[in-house]
Short mmCIF file of N, CA and C in Angstrom, two decimals:
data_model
loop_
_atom_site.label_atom_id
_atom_site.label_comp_id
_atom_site.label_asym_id
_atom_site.label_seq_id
_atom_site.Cartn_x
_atom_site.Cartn_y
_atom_site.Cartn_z
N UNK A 435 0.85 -1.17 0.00
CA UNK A 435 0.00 0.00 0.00
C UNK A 435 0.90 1.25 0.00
N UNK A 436 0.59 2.28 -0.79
CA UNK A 436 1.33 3.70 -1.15
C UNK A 436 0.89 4.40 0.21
N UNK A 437 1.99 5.49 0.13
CA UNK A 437 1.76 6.41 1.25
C UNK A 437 0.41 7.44 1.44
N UNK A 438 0.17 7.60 -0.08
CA UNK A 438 -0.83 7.86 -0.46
C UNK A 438 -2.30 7.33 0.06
N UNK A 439 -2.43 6.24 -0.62
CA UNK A 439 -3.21 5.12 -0.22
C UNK A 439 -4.05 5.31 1.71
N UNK A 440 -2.48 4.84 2.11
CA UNK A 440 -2.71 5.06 3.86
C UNK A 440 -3.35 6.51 4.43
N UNK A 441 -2.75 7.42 3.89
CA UNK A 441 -3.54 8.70 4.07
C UNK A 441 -4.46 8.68 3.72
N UNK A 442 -4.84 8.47 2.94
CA UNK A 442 -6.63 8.54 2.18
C UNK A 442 -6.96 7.65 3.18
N UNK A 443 -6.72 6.47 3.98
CA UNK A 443 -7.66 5.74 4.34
C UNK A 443 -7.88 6.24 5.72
N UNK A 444 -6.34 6.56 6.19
CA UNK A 444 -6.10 7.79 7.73
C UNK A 444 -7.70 8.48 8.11
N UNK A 445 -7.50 9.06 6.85
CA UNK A 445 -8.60 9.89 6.62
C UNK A 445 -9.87 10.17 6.73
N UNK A 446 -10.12 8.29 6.09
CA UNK A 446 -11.44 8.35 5.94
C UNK A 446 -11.87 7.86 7.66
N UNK A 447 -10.94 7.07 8.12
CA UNK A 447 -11.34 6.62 8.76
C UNK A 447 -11.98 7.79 10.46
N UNK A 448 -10.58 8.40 10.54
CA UNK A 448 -10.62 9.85 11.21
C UNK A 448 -12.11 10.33 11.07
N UNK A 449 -12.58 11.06 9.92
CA UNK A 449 -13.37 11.58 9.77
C UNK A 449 -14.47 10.44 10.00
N UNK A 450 -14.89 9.53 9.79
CA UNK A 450 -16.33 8.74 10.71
C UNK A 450 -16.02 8.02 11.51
N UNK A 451 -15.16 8.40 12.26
CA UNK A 451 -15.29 8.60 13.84
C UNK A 451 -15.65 9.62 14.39
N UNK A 452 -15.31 10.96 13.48
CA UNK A 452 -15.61 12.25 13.93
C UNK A 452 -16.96 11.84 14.10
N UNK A 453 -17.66 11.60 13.32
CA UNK A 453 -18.88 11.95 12.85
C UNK A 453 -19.83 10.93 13.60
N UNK A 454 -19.08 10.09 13.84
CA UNK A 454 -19.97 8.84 14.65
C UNK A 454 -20.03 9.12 15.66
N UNK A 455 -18.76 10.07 16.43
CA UNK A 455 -19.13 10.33 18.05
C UNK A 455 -19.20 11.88 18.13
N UNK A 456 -19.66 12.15 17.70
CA UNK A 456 -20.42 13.80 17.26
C UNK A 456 -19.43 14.85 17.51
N UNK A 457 -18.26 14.32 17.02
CA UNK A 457 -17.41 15.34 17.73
C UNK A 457 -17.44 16.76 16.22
N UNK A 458 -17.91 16.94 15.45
CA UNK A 458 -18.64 17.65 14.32
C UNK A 458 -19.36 18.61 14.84
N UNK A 459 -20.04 18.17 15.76
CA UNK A 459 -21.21 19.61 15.90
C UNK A 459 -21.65 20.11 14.80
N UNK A 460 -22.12 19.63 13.77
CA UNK A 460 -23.06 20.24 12.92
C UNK A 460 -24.12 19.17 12.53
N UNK A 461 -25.30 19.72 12.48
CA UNK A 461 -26.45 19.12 12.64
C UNK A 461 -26.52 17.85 10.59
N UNK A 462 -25.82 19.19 10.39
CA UNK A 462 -25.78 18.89 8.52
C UNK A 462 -25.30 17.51 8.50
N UNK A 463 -24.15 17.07 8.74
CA UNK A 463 -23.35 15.88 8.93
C UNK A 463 -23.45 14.58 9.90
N UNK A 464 -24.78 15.05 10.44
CA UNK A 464 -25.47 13.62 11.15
C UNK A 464 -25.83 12.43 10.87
N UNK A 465 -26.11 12.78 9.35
CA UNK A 465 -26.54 10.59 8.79
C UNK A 465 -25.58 10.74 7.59
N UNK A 466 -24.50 11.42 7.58
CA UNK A 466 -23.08 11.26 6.54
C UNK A 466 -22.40 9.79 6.62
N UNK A 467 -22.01 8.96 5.73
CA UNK A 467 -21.02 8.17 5.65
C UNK A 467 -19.88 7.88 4.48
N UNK A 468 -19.06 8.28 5.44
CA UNK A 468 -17.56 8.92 4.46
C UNK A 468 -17.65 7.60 3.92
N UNK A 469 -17.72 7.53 2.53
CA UNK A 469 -17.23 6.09 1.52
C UNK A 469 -15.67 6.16 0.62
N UNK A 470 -15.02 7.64 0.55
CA UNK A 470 -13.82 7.58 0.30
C UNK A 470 -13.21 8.40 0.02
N UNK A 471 -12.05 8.76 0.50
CA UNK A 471 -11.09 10.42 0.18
C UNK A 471 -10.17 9.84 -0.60
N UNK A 472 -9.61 10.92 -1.73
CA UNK A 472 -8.71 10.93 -2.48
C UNK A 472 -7.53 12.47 -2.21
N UNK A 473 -6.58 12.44 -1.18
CA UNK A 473 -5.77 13.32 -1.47
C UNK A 473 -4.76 13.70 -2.73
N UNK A 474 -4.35 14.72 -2.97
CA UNK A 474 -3.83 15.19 -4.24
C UNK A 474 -2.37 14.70 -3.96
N UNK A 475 -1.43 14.67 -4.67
CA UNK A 475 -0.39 13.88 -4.65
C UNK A 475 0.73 14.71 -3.30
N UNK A 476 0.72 15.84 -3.50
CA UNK A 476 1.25 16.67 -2.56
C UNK A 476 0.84 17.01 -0.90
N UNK A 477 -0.62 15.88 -0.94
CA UNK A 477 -0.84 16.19 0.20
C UNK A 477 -1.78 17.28 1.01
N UNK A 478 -1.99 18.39 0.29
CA UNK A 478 -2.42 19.55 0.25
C UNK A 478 -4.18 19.77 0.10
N UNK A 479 -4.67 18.73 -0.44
CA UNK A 479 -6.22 18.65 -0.96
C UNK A 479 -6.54 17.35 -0.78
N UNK A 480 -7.84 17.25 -0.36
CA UNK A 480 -8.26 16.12 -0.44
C UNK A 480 -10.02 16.17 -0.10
N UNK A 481 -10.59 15.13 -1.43
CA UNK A 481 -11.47 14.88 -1.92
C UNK A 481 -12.28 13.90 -1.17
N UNK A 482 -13.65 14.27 -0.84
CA UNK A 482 -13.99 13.15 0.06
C UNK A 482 -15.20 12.79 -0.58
N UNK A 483 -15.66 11.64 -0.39
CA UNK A 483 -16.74 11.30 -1.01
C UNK A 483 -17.87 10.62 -0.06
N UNK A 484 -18.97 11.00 -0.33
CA UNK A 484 -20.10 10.48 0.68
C UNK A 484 -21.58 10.08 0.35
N UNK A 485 -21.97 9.41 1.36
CA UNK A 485 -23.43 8.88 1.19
C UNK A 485 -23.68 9.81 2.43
N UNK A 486 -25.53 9.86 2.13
CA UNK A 486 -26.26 10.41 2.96
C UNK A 486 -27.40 9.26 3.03
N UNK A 487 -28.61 9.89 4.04
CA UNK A 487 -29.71 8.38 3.77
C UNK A 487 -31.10 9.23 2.92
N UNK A 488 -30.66 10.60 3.14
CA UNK A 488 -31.53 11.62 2.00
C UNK A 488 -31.11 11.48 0.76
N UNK A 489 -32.33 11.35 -0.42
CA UNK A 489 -32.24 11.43 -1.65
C UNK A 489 -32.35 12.94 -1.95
N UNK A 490 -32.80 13.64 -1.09
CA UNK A 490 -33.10 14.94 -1.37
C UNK A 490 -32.25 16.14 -1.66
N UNK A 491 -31.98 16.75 -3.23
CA UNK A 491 -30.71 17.20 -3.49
C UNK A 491 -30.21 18.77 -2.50
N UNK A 492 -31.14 18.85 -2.07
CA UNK A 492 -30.69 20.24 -1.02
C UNK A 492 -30.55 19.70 0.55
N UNK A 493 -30.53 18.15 1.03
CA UNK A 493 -30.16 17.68 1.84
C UNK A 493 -28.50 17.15 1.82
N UNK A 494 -28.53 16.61 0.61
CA UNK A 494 -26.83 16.36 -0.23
C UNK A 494 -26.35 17.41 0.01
N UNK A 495 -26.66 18.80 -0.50
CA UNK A 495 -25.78 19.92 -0.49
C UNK A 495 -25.78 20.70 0.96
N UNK A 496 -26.45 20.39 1.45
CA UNK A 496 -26.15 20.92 3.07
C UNK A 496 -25.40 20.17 3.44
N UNK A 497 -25.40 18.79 3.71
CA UNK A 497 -24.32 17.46 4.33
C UNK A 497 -23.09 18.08 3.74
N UNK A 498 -22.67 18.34 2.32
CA UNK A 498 -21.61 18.80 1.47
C UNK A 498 -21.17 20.19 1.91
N UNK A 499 -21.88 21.11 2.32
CA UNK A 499 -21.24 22.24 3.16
C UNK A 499 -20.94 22.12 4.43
N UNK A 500 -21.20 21.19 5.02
CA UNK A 500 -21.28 20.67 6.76
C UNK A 500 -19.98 20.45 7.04
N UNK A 501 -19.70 19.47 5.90
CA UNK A 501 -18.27 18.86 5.66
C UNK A 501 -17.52 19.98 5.65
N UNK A 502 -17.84 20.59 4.22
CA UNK A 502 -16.51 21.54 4.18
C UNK A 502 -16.13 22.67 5.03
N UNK A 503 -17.22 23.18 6.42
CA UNK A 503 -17.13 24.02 7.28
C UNK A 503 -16.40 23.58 8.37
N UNK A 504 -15.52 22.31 8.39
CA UNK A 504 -15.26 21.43 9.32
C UNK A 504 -13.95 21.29 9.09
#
């Protein structure tokens, strides 16, 4: 496994734990489940990808700003 690799998974994993033991505080990111980050090669960015249990596209985009206020 790349160094890469391990970070992305660091990552994902970090973040739903955040989220599982509410350490988030935002209401937005309550039924989020991180399914996978992709950092940029440098380290610097990283892409996360998620499920919600809303189909509802202005429920997606609140969960999606929840995240990124975090």
């Amino acid at each position: 496994m790349s160094r890469i690799e391990k970070v992305n998974e660091a990552i994902k994993r970090e973040l739903g734990n955040m989220i599982q033991l509410g350490h988030l505080n935002d209401p937005r990111v309550a039924f989020v489940t991180i399914m996978g980050v992709e950092v940029s090669k440098d380290l610097q960015r990283a892409k996360v990808k998620f499920s919600t249990l809303s189909e509802d596209p202005e429920d997606i985009k609140d969960a999606a700003e929840g995240l990124d206020s975090c």
